[in-house]
CSV table of C-alpha atoms in Angstrom, one decimal:
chain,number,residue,atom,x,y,z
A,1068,UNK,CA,0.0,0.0,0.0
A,1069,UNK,CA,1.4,3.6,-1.1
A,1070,UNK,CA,1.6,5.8,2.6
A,1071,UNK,CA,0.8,9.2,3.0
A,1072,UNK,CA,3.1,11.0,5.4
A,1073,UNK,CA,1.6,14.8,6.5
A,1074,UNK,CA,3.5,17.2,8.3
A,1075,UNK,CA,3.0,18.9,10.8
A,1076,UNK,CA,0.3,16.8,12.5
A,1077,UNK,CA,-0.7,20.0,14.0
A,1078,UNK,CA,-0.1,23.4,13.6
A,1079,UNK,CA,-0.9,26.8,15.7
A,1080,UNK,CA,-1.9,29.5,13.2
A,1081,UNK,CA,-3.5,33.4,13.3
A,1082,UNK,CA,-6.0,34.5,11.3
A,1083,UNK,CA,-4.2,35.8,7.9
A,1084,UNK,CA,-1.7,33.4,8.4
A,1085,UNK,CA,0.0,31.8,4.9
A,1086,UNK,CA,-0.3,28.3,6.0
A,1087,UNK,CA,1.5,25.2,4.3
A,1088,UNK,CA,0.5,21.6,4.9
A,1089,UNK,CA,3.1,19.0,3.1
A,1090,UNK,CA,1.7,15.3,1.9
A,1091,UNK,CA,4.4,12.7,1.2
A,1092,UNK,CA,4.0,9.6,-0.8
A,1093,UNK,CA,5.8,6.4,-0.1
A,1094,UNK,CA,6.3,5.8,-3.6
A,1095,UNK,CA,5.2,8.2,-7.1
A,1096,UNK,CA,2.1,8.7,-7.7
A,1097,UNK,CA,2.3,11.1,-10.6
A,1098,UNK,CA,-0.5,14.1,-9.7
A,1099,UNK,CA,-3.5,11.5,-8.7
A,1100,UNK,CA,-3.6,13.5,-5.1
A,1101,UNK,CA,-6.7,15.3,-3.4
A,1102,UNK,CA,-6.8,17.5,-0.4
A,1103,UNK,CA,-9.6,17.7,2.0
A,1104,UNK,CA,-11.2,19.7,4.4
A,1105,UNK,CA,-12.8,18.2,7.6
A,1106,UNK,CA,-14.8,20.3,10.4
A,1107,UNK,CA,-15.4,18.8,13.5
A,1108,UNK,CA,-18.2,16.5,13.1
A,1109,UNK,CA,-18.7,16.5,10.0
A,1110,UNK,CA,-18.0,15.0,6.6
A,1111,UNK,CA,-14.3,15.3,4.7
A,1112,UNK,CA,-15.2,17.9,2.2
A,1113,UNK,CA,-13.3,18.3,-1.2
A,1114,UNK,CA,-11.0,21.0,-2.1
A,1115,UNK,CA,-8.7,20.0,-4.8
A,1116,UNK,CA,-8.0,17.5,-6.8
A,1117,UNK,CA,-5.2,16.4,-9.1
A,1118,UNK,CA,-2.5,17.4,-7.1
A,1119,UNK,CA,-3.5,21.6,-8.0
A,1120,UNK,CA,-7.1,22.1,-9.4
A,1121,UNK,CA,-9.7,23.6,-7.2
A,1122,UNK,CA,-12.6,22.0,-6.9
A,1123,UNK,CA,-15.9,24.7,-7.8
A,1124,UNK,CA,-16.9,26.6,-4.8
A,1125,UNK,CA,-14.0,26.3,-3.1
A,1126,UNK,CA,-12.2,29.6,-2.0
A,1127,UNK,CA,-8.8,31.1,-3.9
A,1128,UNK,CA,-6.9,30.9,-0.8
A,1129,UNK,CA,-6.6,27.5,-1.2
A,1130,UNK,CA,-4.1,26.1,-3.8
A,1131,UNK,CA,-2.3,22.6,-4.0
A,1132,UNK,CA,1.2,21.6,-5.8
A,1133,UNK,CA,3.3,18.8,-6.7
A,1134,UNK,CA,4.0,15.7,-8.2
A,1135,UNK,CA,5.8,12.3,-7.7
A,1136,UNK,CA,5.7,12.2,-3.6
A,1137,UNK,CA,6.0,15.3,-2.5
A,1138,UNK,CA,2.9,17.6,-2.6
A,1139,UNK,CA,1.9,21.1,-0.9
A,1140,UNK,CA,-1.6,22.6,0.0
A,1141,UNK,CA,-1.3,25.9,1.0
A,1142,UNK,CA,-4.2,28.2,2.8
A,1143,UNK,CA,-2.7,31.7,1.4
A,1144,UNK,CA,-4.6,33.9,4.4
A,1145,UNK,CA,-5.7,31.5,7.0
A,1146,UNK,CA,-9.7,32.4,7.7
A,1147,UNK,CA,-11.8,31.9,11.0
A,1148,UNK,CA,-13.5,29.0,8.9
A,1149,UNK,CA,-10.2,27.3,7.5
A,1150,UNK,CA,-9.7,26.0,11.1
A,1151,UNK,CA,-10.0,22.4,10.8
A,1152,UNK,CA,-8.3,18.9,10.0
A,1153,UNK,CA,-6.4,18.6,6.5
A,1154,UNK,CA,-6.4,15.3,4.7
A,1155,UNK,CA,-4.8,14.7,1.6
A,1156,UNK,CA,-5.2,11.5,-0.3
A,1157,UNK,CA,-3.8,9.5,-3.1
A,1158,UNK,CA,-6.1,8.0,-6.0
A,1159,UNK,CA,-3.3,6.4,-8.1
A,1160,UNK,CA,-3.0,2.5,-6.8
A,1161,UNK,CA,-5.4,0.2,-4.8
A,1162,UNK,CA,-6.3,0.6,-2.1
A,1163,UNK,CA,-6.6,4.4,-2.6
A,1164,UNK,CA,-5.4,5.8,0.6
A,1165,UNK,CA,-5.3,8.8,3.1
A,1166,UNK,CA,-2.7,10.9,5.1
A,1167,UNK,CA,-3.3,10.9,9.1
A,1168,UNK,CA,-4.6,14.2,9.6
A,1169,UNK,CA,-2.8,17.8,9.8
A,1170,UNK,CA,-5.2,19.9,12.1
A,1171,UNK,CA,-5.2,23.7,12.1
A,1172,UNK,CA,-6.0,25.5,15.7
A,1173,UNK,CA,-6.1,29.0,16.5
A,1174,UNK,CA,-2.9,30.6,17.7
B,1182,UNK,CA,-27.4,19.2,-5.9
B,1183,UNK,CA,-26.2,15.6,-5.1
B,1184,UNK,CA,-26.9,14.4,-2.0
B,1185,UNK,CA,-26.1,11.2,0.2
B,1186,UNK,CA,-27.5,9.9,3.5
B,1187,UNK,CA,-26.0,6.8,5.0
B,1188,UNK,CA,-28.8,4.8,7.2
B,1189,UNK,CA,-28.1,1.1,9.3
B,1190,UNK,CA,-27.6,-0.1,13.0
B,1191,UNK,CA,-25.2,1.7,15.0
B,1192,UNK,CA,-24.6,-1.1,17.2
B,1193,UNK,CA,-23.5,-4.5,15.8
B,1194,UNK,CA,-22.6,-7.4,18.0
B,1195,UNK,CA,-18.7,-9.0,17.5
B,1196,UNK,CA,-18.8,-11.3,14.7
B,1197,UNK,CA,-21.8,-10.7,13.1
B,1198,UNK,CA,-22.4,-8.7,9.9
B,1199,UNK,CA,-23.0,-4.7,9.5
B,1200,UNK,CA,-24.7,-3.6,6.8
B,1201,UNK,CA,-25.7,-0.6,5.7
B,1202,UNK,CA,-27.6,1.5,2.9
B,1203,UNK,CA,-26.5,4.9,0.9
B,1204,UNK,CA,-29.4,6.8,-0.2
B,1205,UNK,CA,-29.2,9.2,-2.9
B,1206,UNK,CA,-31.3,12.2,-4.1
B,1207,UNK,CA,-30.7,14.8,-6.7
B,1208,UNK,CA,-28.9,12.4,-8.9
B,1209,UNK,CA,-28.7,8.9,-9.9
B,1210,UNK,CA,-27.1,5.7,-9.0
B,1211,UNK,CA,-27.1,5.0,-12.6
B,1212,UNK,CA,-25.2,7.7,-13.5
B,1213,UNK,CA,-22.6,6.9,-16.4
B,1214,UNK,CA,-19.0,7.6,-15.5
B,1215,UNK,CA,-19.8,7.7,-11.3
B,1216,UNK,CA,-18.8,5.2,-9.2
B,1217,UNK,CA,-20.0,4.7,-5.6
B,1218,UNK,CA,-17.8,4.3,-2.3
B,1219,UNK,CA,-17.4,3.9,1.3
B,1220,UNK,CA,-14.9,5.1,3.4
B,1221,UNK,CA,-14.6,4.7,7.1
B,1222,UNK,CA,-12.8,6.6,9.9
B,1223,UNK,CA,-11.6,5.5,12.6
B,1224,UNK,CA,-9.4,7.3,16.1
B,1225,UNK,CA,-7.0,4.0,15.7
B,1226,UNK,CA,-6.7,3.9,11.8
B,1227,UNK,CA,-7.6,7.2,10.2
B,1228,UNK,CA,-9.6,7.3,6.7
B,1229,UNK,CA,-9.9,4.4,5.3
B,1230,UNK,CA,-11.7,3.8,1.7
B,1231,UNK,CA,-13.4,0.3,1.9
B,1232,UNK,CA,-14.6,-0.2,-1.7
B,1233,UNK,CA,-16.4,1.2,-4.6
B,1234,UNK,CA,-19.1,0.2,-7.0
B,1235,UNK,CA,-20.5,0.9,-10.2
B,1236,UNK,CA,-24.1,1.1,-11.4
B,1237,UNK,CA,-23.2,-2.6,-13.6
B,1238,UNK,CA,-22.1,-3.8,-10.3
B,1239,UNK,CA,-18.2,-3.7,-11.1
B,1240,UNK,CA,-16.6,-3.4,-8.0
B,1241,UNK,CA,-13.4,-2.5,-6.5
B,1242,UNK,CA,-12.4,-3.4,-2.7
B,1243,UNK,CA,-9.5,-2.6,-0.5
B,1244,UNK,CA,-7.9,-5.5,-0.5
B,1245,UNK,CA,-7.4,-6.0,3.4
B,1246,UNK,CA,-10.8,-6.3,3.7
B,1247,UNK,CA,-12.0,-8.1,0.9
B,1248,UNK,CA,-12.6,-11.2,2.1
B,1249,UNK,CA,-15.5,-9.6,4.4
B,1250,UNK,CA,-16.6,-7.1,2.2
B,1251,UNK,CA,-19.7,-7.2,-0.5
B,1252,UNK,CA,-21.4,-4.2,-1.8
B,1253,UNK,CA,-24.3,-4.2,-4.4
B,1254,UNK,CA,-26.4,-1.3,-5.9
B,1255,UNK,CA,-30.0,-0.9,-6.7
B,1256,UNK,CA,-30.5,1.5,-9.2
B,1257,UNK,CA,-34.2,1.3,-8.7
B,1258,UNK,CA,-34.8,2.0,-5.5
B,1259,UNK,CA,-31.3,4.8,-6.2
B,1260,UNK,CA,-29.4,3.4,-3.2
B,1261,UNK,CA,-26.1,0.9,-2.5
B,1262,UNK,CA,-25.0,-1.1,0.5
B,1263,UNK,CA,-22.1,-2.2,1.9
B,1264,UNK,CA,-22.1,-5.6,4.0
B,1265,UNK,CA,-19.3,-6.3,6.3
B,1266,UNK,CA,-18.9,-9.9,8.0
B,1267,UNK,CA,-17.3,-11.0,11.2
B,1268,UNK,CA,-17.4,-7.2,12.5
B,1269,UNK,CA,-15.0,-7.2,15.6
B,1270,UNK,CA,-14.3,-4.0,17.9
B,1271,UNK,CA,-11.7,-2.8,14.9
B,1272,UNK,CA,-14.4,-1.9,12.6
B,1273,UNK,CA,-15.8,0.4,15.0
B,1274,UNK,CA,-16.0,3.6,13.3
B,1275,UNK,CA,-17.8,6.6,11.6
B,1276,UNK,CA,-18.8,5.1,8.0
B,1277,UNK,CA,-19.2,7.6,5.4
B,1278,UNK,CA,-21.0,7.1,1.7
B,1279,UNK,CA,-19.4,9.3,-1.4
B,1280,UNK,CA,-19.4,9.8,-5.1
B,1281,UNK,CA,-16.4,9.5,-7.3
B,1282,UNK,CA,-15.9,9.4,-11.3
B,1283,UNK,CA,-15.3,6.3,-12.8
B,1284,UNK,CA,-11.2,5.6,-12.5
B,1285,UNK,CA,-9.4,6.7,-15.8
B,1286,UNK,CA,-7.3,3.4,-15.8
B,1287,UNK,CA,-7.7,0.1,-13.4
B,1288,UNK,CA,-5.3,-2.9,-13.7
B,1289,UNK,CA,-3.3,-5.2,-11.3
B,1290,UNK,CA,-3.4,-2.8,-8.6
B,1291,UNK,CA,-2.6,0.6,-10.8
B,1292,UNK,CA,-6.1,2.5,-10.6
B,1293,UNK,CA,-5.9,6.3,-11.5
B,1294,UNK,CA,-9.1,8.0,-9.6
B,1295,UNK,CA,-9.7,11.8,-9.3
B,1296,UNK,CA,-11.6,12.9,-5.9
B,1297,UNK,CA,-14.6,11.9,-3.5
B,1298,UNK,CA,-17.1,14.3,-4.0
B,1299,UNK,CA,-19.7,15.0,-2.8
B,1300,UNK,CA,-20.1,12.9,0.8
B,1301,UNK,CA,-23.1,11.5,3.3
B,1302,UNK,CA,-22.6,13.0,7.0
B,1303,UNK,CA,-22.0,9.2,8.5
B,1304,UNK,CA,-22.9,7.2,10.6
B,1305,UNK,CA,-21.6,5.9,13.6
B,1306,UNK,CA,-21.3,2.1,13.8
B,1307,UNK,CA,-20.1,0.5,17.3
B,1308,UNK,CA,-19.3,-3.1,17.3
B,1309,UNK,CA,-19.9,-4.1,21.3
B,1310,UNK,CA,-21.3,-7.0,22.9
């Protein structure tokens, strides 16, 4: 199974805050990466797919890079809202897996 | 707009079977080009996907729990299931129902998928005696 290693597991941010989560892959996996968004509670909710495109509705602070095994999502001005629990995961080999979690608190 | 509602027990006794049902509405579980999944999540082992099914009933399973797993679809009824056997405390989790477009290749392990979108708000299944 390809592993998904996130750092930080957790990180202290203000609001307005450039934030920077990395995802790295035990192996390539080309750009089949997608980041998600998950509020307490709640459901994982999409923001961007293919390694860089955002997904419709979803705010131009966010933006996602790389390829291979090393991937970025950044959060350009951290927002009240954007404090959550990151997840990226990879969609190129069975069993499609996730990373463990980078959550965002208030500084 | 899409929408997914997971429904089944939330208590299931050690070694006997969970199942549970996606429900759709504003779409179609014979949609060409969607497939449909489950993931789990877990405090001990994170996100995990479990499997995914098309509206033909092609189906793709992670392979560490294969041997337990069976999904099926009923297009007329616009739901899917997932059945998991010989539940023990380690399947305890929030189970979650999603949408993804059909994978752009599949073979011997390689399968190139794009995103889960949009997602059911779980359900919380405990496996206790």
């Amino acid at each position: 199974d390809i592993q998904l290693t996130q750092s930080p597991s957790f990180l202290s941010a203000s609001v307005g805050d450039r934030v920077t989560i990395t995802c790295r892959a035990s192996q390539a996996i080309s750009s089949y990466l997608a980041w998600y968004q998950q509020r307490p509670g709640k459901a994982p909710k999409l923001l961007i797919y293919a390694a860089s495109t955002l997904q419709s509705g979803v705010p131009s602070r966010f933006s996602g890079s790389g390829s291979g095994t090393e991937f970025t999502l950044t959060i350009s001005s951290l927002q009240p809202e954007d404090f959550a629990t990151y997840y990226c995961q990879q969609l190129n080999s069975i069993p499609w897996t996730f990373g463990q979690g980078t959550k965002v608190e208030i500084k | 707009q899409l929408q997914l509602q997971e429904s089944g027990p939330g208590l299931v006794k050690p070694s006997e079977t969970l199942s549970l049902t996606c429900t759709v509405s504003g779409g179609s579980t014979g949609s060409l080009n969607f497939y449909w999944g489950w993931v789990r999540q877990s405090p001990g082992r994170g996100l995990e996907w479990i499997g995914s099914i098309y509206f033909t009933g092609n189906t793709y399973y992670n392979p560490s729990l294969k041997s337990r797993v069976t999904m099926s679809v009923d297009t007329s009824e616009n739901q899917f299931s997932l059945i998991l056997s010989s539940v023990t405390a380690a399947d305890t989790g929030v189970y979650y129902c999603a949408r993804h477009p059909e994978p752009l290749y599949c073979r011997l392990g390689t399968c190139y998928g794009w995103w889960f979108d949009p997602w059911g708000q779980g359900t919380l299944v405990t496996v206790s005696s």
